[in-house]
mmCIF file of C-alpha atoms and ligand atoms in Angstrom:
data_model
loop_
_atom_site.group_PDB
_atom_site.id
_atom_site.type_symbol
_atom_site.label_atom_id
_atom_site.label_comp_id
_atom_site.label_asym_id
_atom_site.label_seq_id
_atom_site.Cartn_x
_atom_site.Cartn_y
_atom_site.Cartn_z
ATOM 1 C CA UNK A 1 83.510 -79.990 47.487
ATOM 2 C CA UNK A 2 80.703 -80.898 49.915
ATOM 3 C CA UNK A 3 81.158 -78.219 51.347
ATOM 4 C CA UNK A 4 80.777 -76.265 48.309
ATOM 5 C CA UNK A 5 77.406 -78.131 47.489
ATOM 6 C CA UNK A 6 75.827 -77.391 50.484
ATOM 7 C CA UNK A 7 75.876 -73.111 49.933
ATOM 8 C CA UNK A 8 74.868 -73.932 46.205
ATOM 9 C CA UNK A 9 71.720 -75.208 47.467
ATOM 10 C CA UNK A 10 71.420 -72.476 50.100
ATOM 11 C CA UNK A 11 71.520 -70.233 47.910
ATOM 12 C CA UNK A 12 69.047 -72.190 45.332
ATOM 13 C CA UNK A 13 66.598 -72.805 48.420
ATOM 14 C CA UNK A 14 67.157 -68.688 49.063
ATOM 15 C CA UNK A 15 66.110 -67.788 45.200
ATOM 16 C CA UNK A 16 62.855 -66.205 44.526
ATOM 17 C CA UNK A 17 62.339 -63.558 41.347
ATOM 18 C CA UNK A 18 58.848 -62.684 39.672
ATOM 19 C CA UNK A 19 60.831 -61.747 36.353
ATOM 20 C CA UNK A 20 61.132 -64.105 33.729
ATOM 21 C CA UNK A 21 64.624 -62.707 32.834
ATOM 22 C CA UNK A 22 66.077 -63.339 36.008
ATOM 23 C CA UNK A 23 64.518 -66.703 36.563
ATOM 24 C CA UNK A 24 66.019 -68.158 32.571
ATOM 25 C CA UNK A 25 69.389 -66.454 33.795
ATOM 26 C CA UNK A 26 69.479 -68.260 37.276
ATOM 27 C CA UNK A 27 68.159 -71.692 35.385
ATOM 28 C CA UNK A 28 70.943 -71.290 32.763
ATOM 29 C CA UNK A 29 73.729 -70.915 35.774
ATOM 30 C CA UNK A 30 72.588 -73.970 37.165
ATOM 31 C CA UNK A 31 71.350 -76.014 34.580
ATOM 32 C CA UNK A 32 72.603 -74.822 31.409
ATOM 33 C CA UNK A 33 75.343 -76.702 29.321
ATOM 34 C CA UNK A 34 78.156 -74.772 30.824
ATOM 35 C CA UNK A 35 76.233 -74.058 34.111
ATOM 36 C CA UNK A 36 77.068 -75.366 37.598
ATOM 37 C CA UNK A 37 75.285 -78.456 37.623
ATOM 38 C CA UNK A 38 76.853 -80.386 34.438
ATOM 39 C CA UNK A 39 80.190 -78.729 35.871
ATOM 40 C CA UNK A 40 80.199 -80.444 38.996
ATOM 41 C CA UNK A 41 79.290 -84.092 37.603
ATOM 42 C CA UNK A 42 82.176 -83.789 35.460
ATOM 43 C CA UNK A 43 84.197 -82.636 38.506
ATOM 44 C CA UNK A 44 82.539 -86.130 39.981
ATOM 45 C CA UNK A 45 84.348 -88.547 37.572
ATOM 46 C CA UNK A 46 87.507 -87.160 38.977
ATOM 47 C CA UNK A 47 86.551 -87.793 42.804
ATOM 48 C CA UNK A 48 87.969 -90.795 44.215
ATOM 49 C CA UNK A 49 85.875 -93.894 44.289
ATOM 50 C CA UNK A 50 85.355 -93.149 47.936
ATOM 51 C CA UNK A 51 83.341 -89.718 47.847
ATOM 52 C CA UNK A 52 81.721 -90.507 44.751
ATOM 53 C CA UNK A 53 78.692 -92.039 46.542
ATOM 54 C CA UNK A 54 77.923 -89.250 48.634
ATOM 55 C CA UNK A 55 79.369 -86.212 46.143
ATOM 56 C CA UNK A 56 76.680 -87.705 43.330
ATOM 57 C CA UNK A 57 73.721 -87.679 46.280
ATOM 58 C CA UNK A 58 74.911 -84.066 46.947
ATOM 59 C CA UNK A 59 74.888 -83.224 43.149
ATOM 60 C CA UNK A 60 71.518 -84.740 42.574
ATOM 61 C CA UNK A 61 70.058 -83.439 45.368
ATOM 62 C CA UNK A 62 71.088 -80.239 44.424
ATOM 63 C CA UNK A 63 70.249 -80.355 40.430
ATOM 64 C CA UNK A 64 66.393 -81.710 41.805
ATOM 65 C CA UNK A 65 66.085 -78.517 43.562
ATOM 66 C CA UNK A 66 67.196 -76.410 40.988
ATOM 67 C CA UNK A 67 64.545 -77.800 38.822
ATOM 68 C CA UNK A 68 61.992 -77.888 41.660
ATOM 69 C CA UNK A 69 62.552 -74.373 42.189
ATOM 70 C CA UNK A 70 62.469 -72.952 38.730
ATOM 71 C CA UNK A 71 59.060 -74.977 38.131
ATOM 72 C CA UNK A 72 57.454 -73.049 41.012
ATOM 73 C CA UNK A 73 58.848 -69.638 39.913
ATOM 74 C CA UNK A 74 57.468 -70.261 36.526
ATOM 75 C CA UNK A 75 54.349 -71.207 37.589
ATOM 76 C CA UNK A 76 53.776 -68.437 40.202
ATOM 77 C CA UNK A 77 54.845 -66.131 37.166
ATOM 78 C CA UNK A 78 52.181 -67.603 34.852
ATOM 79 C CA UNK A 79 49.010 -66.908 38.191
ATOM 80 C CA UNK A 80 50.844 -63.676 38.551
ATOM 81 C CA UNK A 81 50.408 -62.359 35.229
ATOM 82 C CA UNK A 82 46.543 -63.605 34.971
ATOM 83 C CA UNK A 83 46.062 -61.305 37.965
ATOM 84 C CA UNK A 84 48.120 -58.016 36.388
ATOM 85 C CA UNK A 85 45.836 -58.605 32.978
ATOM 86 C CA UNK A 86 42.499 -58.977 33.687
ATOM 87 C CA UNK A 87 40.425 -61.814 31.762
ATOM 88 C CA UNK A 88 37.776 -59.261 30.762
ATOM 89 C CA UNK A 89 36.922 -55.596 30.983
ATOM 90 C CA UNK A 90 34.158 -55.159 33.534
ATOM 91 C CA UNK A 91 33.014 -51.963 32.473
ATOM 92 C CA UNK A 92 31.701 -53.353 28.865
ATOM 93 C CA UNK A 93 28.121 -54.258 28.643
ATOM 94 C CA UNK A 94 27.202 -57.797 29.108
ATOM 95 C CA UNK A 95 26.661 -60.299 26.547
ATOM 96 C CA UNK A 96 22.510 -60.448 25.383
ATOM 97 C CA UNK A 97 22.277 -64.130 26.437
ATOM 98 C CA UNK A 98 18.749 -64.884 24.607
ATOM 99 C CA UNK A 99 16.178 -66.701 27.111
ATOM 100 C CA UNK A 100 15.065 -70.183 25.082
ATOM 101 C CA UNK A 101 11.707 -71.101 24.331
ATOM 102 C CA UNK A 102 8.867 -73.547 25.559
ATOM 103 C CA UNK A 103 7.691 -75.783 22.831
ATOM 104 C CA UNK A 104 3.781 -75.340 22.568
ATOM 105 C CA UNK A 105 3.590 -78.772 23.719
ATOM 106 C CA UNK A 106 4.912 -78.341 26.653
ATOM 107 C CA UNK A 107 3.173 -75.121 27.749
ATOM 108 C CA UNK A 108 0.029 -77.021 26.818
ATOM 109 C CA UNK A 109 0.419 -79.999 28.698
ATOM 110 C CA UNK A 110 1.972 -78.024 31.405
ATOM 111 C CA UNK A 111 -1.451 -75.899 31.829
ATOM 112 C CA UNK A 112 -3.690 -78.824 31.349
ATOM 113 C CA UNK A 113 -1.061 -80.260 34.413
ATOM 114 C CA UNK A 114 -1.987 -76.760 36.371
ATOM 115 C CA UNK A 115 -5.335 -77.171 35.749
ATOM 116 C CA UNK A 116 -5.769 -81.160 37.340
ATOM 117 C CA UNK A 117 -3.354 -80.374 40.158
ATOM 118 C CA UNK A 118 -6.066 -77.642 41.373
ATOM 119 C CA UNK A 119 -8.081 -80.531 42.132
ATOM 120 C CA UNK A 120 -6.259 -83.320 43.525
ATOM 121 C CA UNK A 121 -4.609 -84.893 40.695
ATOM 122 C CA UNK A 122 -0.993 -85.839 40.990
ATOM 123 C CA UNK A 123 1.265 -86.499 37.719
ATOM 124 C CA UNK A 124 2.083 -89.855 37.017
ATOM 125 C CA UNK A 125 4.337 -91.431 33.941
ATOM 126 C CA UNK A 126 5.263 -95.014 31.786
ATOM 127 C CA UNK A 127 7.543 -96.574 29.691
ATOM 128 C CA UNK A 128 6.616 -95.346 25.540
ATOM 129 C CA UNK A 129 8.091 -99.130 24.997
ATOM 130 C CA UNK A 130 5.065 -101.052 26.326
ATOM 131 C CA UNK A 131 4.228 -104.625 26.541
ATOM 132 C CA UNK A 132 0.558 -106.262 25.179
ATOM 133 C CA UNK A 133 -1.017 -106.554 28.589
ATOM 134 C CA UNK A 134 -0.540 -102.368 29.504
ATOM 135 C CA UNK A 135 -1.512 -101.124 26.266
ATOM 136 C CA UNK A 136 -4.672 -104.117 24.845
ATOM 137 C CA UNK A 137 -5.243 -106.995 27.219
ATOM 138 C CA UNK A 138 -5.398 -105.213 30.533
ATOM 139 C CA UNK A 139 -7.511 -103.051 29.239
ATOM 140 C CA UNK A 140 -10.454 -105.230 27.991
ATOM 141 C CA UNK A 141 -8.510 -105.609 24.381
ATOM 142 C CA UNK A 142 -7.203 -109.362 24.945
ATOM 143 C CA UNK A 143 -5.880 -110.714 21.675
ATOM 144 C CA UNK A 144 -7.886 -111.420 18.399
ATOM 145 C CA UNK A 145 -9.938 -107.994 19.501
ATOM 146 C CA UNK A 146 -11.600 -106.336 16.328
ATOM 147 C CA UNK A 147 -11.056 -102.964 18.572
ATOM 148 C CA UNK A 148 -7.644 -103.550 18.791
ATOM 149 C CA UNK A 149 -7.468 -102.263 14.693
ATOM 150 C CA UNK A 150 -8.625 -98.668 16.038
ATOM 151 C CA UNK A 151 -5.121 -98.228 16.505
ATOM 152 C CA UNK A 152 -2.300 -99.106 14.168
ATOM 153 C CA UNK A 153 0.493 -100.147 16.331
ATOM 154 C CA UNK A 154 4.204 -100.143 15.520
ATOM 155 C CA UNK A 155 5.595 -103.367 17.262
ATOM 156 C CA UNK A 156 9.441 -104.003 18.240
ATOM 157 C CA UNK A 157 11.039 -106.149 15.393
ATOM 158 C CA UNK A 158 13.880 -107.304 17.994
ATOM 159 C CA UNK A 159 10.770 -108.408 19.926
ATOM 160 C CA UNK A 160 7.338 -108.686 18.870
ATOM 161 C CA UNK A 161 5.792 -109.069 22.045
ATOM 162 C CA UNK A 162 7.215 -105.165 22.795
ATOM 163 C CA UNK A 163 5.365 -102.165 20.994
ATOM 164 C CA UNK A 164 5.428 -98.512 21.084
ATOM 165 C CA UNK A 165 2.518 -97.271 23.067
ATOM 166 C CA UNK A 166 -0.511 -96.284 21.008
ATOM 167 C CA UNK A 167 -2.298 -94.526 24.049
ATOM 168 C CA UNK A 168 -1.439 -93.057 27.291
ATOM 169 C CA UNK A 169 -4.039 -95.915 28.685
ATOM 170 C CA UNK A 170 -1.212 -97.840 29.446
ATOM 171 C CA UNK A 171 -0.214 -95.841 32.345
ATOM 172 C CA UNK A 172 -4.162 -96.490 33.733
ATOM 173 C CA UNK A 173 -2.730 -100.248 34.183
ATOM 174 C CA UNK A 174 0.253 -99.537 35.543
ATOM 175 C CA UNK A 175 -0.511 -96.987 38.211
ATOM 176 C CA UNK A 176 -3.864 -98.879 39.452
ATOM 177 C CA UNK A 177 -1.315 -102.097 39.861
ATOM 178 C CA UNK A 178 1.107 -100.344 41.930
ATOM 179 C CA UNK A 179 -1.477 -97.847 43.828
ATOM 180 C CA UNK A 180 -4.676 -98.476 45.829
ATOM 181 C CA UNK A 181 -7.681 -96.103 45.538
ATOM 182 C CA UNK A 182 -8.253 -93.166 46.079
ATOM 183 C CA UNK A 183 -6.562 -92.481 43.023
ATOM 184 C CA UNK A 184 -6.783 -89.296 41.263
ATOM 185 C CA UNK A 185 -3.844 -88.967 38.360
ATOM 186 C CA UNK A 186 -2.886 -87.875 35.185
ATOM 187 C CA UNK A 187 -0.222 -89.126 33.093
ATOM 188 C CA UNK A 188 0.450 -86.649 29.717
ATOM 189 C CA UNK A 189 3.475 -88.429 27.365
ATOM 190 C CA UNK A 190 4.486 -89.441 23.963
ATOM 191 C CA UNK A 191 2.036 -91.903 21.932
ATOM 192 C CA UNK A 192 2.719 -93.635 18.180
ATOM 193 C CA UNK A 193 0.626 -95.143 15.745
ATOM 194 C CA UNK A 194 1.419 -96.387 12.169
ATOM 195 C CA UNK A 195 -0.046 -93.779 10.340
ATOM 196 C CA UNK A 196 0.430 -91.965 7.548
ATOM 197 C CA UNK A 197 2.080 -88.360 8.341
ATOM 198 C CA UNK A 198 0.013 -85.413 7.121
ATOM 199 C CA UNK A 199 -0.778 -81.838 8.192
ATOM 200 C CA UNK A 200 -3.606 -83.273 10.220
ATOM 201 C CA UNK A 201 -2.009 -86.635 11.672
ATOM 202 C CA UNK A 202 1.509 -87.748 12.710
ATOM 203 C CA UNK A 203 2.915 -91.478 13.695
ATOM 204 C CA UNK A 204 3.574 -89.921 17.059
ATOM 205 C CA UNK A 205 1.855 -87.575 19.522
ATOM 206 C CA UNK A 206 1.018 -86.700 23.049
ATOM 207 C CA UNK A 207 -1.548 -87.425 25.307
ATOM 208 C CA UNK A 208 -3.029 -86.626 29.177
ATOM 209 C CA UNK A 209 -4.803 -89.391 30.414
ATOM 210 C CA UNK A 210 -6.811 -88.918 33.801
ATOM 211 C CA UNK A 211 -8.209 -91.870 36.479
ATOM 212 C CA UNK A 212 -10.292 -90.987 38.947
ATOM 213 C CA UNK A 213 -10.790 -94.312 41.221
ATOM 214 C CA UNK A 214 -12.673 -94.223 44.815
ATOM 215 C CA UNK A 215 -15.774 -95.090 46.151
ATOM 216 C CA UNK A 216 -19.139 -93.875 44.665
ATOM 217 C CA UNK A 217 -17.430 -92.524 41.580
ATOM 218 C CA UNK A 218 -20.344 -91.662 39.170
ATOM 219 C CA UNK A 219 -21.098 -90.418 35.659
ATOM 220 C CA UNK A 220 -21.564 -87.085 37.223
ATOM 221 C CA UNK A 221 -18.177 -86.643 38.854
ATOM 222 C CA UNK A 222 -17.177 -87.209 35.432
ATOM 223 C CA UNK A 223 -18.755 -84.559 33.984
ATOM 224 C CA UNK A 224 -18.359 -82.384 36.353
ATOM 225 C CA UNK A 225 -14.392 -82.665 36.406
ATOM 226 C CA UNK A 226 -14.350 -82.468 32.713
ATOM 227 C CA UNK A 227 -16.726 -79.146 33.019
ATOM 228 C CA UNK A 228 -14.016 -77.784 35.137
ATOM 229 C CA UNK A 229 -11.336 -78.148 32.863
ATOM 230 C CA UNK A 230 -12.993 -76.812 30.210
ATOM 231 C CA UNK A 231 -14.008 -73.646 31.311
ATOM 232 C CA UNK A 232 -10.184 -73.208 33.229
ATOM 233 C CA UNK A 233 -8.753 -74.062 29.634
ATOM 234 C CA UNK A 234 -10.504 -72.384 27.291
ATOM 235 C CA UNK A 235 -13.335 -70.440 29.178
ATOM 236 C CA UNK A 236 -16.096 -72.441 27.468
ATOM 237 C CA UNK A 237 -17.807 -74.471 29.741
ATOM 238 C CA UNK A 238 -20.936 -75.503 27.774
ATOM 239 C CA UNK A 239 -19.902 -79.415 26.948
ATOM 240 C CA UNK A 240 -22.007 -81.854 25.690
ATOM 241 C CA UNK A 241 -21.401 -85.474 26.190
ATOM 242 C CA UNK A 242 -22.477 -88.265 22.906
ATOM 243 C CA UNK A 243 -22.536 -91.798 23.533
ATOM 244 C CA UNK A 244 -19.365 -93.717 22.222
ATOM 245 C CA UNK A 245 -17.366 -96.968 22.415
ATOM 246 C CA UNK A 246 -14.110 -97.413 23.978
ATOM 247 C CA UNK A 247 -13.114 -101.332 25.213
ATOM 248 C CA UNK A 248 -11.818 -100.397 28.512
ATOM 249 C CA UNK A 249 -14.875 -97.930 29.651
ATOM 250 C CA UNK A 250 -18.379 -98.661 30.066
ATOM 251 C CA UNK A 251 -20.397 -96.276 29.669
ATOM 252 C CA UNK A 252 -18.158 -94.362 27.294
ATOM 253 C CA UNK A 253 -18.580 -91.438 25.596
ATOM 254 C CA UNK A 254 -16.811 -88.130 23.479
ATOM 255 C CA UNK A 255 -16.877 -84.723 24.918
ATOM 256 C CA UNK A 256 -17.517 -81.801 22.351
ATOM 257 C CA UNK A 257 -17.237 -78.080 23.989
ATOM 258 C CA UNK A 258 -18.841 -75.564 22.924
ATOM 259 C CA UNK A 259 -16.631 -73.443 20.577
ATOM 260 C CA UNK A 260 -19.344 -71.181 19.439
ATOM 261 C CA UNK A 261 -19.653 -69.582 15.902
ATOM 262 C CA UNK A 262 -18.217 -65.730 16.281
ATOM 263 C CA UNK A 263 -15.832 -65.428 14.001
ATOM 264 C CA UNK A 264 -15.064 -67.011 10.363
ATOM 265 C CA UNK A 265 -12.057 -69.482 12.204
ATOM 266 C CA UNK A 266 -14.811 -70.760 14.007
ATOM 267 C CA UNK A 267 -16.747 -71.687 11.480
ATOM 268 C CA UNK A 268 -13.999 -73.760 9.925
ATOM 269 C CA UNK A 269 -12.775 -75.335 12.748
ATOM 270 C CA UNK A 270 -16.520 -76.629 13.578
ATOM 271 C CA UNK A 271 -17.019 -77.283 10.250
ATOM 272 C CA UNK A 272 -20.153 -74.845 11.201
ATOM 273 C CA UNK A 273 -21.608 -76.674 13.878
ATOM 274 C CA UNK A 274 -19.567 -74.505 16.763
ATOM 275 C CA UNK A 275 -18.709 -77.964 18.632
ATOM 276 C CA UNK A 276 -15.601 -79.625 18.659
ATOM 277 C CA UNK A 277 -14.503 -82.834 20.035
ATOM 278 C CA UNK A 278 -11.505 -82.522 22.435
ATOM 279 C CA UNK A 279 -11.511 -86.034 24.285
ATOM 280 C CA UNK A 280 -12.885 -89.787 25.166
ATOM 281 C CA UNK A 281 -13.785 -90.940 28.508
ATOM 282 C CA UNK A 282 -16.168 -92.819 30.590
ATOM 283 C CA UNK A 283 -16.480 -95.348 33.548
ATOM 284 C CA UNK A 284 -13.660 -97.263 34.038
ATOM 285 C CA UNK A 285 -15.069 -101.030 32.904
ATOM 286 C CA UNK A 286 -15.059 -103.281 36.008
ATOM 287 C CA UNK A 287 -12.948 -105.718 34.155
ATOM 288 C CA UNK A 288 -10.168 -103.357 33.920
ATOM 289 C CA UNK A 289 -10.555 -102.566 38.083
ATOM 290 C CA UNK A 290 -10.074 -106.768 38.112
ATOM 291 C CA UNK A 291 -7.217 -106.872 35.638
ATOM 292 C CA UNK A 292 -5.314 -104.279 37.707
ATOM 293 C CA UNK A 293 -6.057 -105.538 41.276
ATOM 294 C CA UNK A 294 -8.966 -103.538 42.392
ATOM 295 C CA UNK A 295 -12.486 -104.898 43.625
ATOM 296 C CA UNK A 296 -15.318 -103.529 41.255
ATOM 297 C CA UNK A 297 -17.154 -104.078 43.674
ATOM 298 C CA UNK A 298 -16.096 -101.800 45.962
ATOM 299 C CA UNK A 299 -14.504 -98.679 43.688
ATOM 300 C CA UNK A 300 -15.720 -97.229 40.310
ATOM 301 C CA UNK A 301 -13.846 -95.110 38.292
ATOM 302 C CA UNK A 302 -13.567 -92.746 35.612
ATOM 303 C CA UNK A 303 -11.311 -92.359 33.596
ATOM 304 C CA UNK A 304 -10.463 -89.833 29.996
ATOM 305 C CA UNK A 305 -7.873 -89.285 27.424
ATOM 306 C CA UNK A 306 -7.169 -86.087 25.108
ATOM 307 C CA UNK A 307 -4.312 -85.563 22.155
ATOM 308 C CA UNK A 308 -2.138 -82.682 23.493
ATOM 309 C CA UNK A 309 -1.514 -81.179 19.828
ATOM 310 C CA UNK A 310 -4.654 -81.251 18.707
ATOM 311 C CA UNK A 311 -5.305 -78.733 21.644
ATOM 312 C CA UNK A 312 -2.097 -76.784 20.883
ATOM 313 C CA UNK A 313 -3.062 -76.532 16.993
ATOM 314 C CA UNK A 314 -6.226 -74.984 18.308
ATOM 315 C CA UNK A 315 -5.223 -72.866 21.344
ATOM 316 C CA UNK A 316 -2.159 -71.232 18.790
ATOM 317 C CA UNK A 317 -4.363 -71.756 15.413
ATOM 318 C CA UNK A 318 -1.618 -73.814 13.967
ATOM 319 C CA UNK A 319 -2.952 -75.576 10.724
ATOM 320 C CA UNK A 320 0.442 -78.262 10.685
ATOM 321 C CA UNK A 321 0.836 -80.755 13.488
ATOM 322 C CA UNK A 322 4.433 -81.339 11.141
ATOM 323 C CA UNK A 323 5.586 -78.132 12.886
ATOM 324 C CA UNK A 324 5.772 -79.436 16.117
ATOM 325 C CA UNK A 325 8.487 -82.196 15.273
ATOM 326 C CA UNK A 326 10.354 -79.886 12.911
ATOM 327 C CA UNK A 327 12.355 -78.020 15.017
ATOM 328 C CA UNK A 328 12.210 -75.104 12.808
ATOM 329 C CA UNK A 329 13.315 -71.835 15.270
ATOM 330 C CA UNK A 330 10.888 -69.728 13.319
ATOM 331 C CA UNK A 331 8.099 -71.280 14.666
ATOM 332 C CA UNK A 332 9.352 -71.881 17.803
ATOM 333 C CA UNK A 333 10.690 -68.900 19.295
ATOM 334 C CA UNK A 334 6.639 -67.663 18.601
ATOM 335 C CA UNK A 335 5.872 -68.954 21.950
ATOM 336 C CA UNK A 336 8.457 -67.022 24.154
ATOM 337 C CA UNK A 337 5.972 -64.903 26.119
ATOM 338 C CA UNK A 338 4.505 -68.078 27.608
ATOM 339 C CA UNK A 339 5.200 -68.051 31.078
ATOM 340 C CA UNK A 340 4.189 -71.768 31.661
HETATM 341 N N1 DAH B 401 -7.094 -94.181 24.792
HETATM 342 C C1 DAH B 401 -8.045 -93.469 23.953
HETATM 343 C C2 DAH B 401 -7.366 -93.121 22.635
HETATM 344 O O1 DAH B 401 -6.163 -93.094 22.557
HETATM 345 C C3 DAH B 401 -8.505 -92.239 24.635
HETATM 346 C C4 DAH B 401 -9.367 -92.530 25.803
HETATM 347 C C5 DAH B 401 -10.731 -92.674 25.650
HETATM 348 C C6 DAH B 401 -8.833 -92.659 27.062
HETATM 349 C C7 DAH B 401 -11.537 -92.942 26.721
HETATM 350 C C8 DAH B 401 -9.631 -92.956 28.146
HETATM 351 C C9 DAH B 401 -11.016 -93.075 27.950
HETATM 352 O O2 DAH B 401 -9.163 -93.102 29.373
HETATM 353 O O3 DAH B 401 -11.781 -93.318 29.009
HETATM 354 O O4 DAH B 401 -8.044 -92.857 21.688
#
């Protein structure tokens, strides 16, 4: 009967069939009810107690290679077919895969990016959860300060010592803390303020916010930077600087560009005087250059912040600053030709 055994699994170890038909037959000789396998265990209860041990090793060995063996087949048979049908015809056109859009924030602040990096700036980001000192007190706004009411500020009820950010300022702090001058960077992100949502004004928006820290940084530098950007931006570069207030810069002031009055869209968006305020800035306040670790004495700064979608609502003549957080793919997929 060993004997016996021993050619079975020859012959199993010998099998090989890419037909489905032939492999079922070949498990059903082996395996099946009636087939060899079952046969030859009841065969076993008949051997003497001697041979049993090494007969039921034999008939094992030989009904694990049986199964072994008809697993492989099978599977070969399943790679086999996936090659004889092929998965798609090649010859059909191709699927139109549609290219997604850039929101008009981010081509925005992605060209206002392009425009700094031309002239030195690098890119620079911070948390939107901020705490007091980066967004008020390190910035000349220490507690109990009337300016600190410009800005309605959404605080963290888990922790009221935690807001969200009300202006990209905060970054100011935390890259002069962290980087010694010369420091040249802008940091564009996401701003909120407890206000009342309208087409004109949302609880949250974006902002760039540039530092320029060295030695012998003046007024003029300022203006001079800010000329630059204007004319690169929208090709006006007739700016006019008025006097303003801002705790953490001193002097301070607003920069209107001149928009001119050609055409009726003009006129509205002036309301007829053909300027229009784009952004704050001014000399980075010498108790700011102490709060963040650098000597007043021997750097001066400048420093300026502008609301991204106030620029987009002009640059596209969008009249909603809703659209922008709407997600609605009819106004987005306007901006597709951007390549920015
Ligand atoms: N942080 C101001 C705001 O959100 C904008 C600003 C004004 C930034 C003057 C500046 C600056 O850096 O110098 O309204």
């Amino acid at each position: 009967m060993v004997e016996k055994i021993k050619t079975l699994i020859e012959e199993v170890n010998g099998f090989a069939s890419n037909d489905a038909k032939e492999i079922e037959a070949f498990r059903i000789r082996f395996l099946g009810k009636k087939g060899t396998v079952p046969g030859l265990f009841s065969k076993l209860k008949q051997a003497k107690d001697e041979e049993k041990k090494v007969l039921g090793n034999a008939v094992n060995q030989l009904k694990a290679l049986a199964q072994e063996k008809i697993t492989l087949l099978k599977n070969n048979l399943q790679d086999f077919d996936a090659v004889r049908s092929p998965v798609a015809d090649l010859t059909l056109p191709g699927d139109p895969l549609t290219p997604g859009t850039r929101h008009p924030i981010s081509i925005v602040k992605n060209k206002i990016i392009d425009i700094f990096s031309k002239i030195g700036f690098n890119i620079s980001e911070g948390p939107e959860i901020e705490d007091d000192w980066h967004n008020f007190s390190a910035l000349n706004l220490p507690k109990h300060h009337p300016a600190r009411d410009m800005q309605d500020t959404f605080f963290l009820k888990t922790n009221p010592e935690l807001l969200l950010r009300t202006h990209t300022s905060s970054v100011q702090v935390r890259y002069m803390e962290n980087h010694k001058p010369p420091i040249r960077t802008i940091s564009p992100g996401r701003v909120y303020r407890n206000e009342a949502v309208s087409a004109r004004s949302h609880c949250f928006f974006h902002q760039v916010e540039g530092l320029y820290v060295d030695k012998n940084v003046s007024f003029a530098d300022l203006k001079q930077t800010i000329r630059f950007f204007t004319e690169e931006l929208f090709g006006k570069s007739k700016i006019r600087l008025r006097p303003s207030y801002f705790p953490f810069t001193e002097p301070s002031a607003e920069v209107d560009v001149y928009w001119g009055l050609d055409t009726e869209a003009d006129y509205r968006i002036t309301k007829g005087t053909g300027w229009l305020e784009i952004m704050g800035c001014g000399m980075v306040d010498p108790n700011v250059l102490e709060n963040c670790g650098i000597n007043p004495k021997d750097y001066s700064g400048f420093a300026f912040g502008m609301g991204i979608d106030r620029i987009a609502l002009l640059l596209y003549q969008i009249d909603d600053i809703r659209l922008f957080s709407e997600n609605d793919l009819r106004f987005l997929k306007q901006f597709k030709r951007e390549i920015f």
